[in-house]
Amino acid sequence: MDSSKSSDTSSKINELARRRGFFWQSYEIYGGVGGFVTYGPLGTRLKLNIEAKIRDIFIKKLGIFEIESSVISPGQVFEASGHVNHFKEFMVKCSNCGKGFRVDQIINEKLGISLLEIEKMDFAEIKKVFRKNIFDCPECNNALKEPTQFLTMFKTTIGPYSKAIGYGRPEAAQSIFVEFNRLYKMAREKLPFGVIQIGHALRNEISPRQGLIRLREFTIADLEFFFNPEEANCNFIDEVESEVLPILLAVNRKKGIEEISNFTVREALEKKIVCSEWQIFFMVMAMKLLLEIGIPIKNQRFIEKLPWEKAHYATQCFDQEVYVDRWGWIEVSGHAYRTDYDLRCHMDASGADFRIFKEFEKPVEEVNYLLKPKMSLIGPKFKEKAEEIIADLSIVPVKEVLESFEEKGYYFVKGKKITKNQVEITQRKKIIKGKRFIPHVVEPSFGCDRLFYVALEYALKSKKNRTVLSFPRNIAPIQLGIFPLVNKDGLNDKAKTLSTFLRSEGFLVEFDDAGSIGRRYARADEAGIPLCITVDYVTMDNDTVTIRDRDLWKQVRVSINDLSKLLVDYFKEKIEFEDFGDFIESK
RNA sequence: GCGGUCGUCGUCUAGUUGGUUUAGGACACAAGCCUUCCAAGCUUGCGAUCCCGGGUUCAAAUCCCGGCGACCGCACCA
């Protein structure tokens, strides 16, 4: 990568973003704080439009539910989910050179304890290890200091009681799991179903960098899709089976190979590259989402996570990555197979029952045997030992006792012989109508700020020394620019009337009469406005206007009467600019 | 958190061996003129406690110390 060129692109985006109001660092008047951004008027619209795409794909087309819950949650939620244990770093610093190291790596290197074992240690145990052993700094061989830990969740207290610990959620997923029972009812107690939440999440990153790429407060879109692991087929799989996914396999990554392999959905499933049909289906949806916000497929890839890279809850995990000029491949979404991990955690911790009852096609008959000791015989015979014997009898499988009786006529418990007549064994038939299980979950999770950034980067074009933001038309923050050709002879008023009309028709319109017409087109290009409508002298004669395309810089002339319908179709992508009519010859 | 580079109008920047600097320009923005389709021109205007705090000095945007922030590299990124 050419570093001088790449730093140009990102600075260009940052500069443009600040100047035109896409985004900037928050709290600038107080010096700014890393990891927080403010989206300006254009940026907010763009971000909403991208989020609308997510809603369009997942909510409208697939019928996924959307919920909105709180950012702060009580401590139990993230204790149960495992985040309190996993969402932190143990660090140790050298007393001499000041360099910091990961505690697990030091212990692993010097003592040979496996990383998995170290993972299980808590902070007290780690401190103990460091007190027992003297570790030298790998860099300068001086002694290392006491280890420290850093929790990357924001911690607070809820209300005035310091014991009521709360955490800012580092992901929106948990608030879906926590509400599972209600949501399942709303899904009419049927699997599969999915729930999405688009909202803010907080991670107290050690050092946020890279602008929008790593924030401390960001927008996440977590989709939790629940299904029966024994009926794991995706009913949309036929529609996508020939779609091709570019995947960087873990086996290749281990060998240091960066080669992307292309698999059709069918192949990937057959070769067990992706284990879950639903997971790969969502990966295809993610690929389409990125295409729709303007990222060509050649700049997208899915990367299979290596075992030690995976989140604590995931069995199989792919990251969707997009190539950006400055930082290379960056993650924009994660696709994790979370199994029943989360629901199980919350069940264990809260006592709620998240199991689902599944009726068998045919009820199954189960025969149970019940053993009842005859106390009138056992009591007098074993005296003080009797109690112990009975306790043991209640534990052993009744079937084992029964078999022993049939074979030998007696059964040994605690070295004592129990005869057939000392107990009463009854048979009990039970009809089982179904079974209970915990649903499995696949999760696509999008970083909306990163989607925003890549959309902006891929929209950024340069034409004749001008900056043009070529957003796909339906994520553009402003849809139409309306200008009078000149500010006299009533053209201005006519253009204003037209703006009012088109606004009332539901379009997002910017009216601009400042400077020359060329300057207005240039300003509109920089804001990514797809179409500009100009009122000129011909308009005054016959009520037609020119429409100019942002990317082609060509114009067509259409009647004001037809305008609204044409524009509706255009923004619904039913027609293209070329369908508006013949291009006007440039003078 | 470590190392390197850096911080001047909205944006990009000149000035930074201390001294006529009331910190200059360009672009952008606003008002007006002009303008019959791609950042034309003219006039006027708005706009910077030179990142913050402290120190050295007769004098600091400029030198020194501390802090904050940005970028790059290292580490981290569940």
CSV table of C-alpha atoms (C1' of nucleotides) in Angstrom, one decimal, chain A residues 15 25 32 34 87 102 203 214 310-312 326-327 466 487-488 516-519 521 523 536-537 546 548 555, chain B residues 1-3 10-12 28-30 35-41 68-78:
chain,number,residue,atom,x,y,z
A,15,GLU,CA,-11.5,17.3,5.9
A,25,GLN,CA,-14.7,14.7,16.7
A,32,GLY,CA,-11.8,16.8,22.1
A,34,GLY,CA,-10.8,10.3,21.6
A,87,PHE,CA,-14.0,-8.2,28.5
A,102,ARG,CA,0.1,-9.1,28.1
A,203,ARG,CA,-16.5,0.0,24.8
A,214,ARG,CA,-12.8,2.4,16.5
A,310,LYS,CA,-12.9,-15.9,18.4
A,311,ALA,CA,-15.2,-14.3,21.0
A,312,HIS,CA,-15.8,-16.3,24.1
A,326,ARG,CA,-5.7,3.8,4.6
A,327,TRP,CA,-5.9,0.8,6.8
A,466,ARG,CA,-13.8,18.6,-8.1
A,487,ASN,CA,-31.6,35.3,-9.9
A,488,LYS,CA,-33.8,37.5,-12.0
A,516,SER,CA,-23.3,30.9,-10.3
A,517,ILE,CA,-25.0,27.8,-11.6
A,518,GLY,CA,-21.7,26.0,-11.9
A,519,ARG,CA,-20.8,26.7,-8.3
A,521,TYR,CA,-23.6,22.1,-9.2
A,523,ARG,CA,-21.5,22.2,-4.1
A,536,ASP,CA,-34.4,28.3,-16.7
A,537,TYR,CA,-36.0,30.6,-19.2
A,546,THR,CA,-33.6,20.4,-16.7
A,548,ARG,CA,-28.8,17.0,-14.2
A,555,GLN,CA,-29.0,16.9,-18.5
B,1,G,C1',0.3,2.8,27.7
B,2,C,C1',5.4,3.3,24.9
B,3,G,C1',8.2,5.6,20.7
B,10,G,C1',-15.0,27.0,8.7
B,11,U,C1',-10.9,24.5,5.5
B,12,C,C1',-5.7,24.4,3.6
B,28,A,C1',-15.1,28.5,1.7
B,29,C,C1',-19.1,31.5,3.8
B,30,A,C1',-22.5,36.1,3.9
B,35,U,C1',-24.2,35.9,-14.7
B,36,U,C1',-29.0,32.1,-20.2
B,37,C,C1',-26.0,25.5,-17.4
B,38,C,C1',-20.8,23.2,-14.6
B,39,A,C1',-16.3,26.2,-8.5
B,40,A,C1',-15.8,33.0,-14.0
B,41,G,C1',-15.3,38.3,-12.3
B,68,C,C1',-4.9,17.7,26.0
B,69,G,C1',-5.7,16.2,21.1
B,70,A,C1',-4.4,14.2,16.1
B,71,C,C1',-1.6,11.1,12.9
B,72,C,C1',2.1,7.0,12.1
B,73,G,C1',4.5,2.6,14.3
B,74,C,C1',4.3,-1.1,18.7
B,75,A,C1',0.7,-3.3,21.9
B,76,C,C1',-4.6,-3.9,22.3
B,77,C,C1',-9.2,-4.7,19.4
B,78,A,C1',-13.5,-10.1,23.5
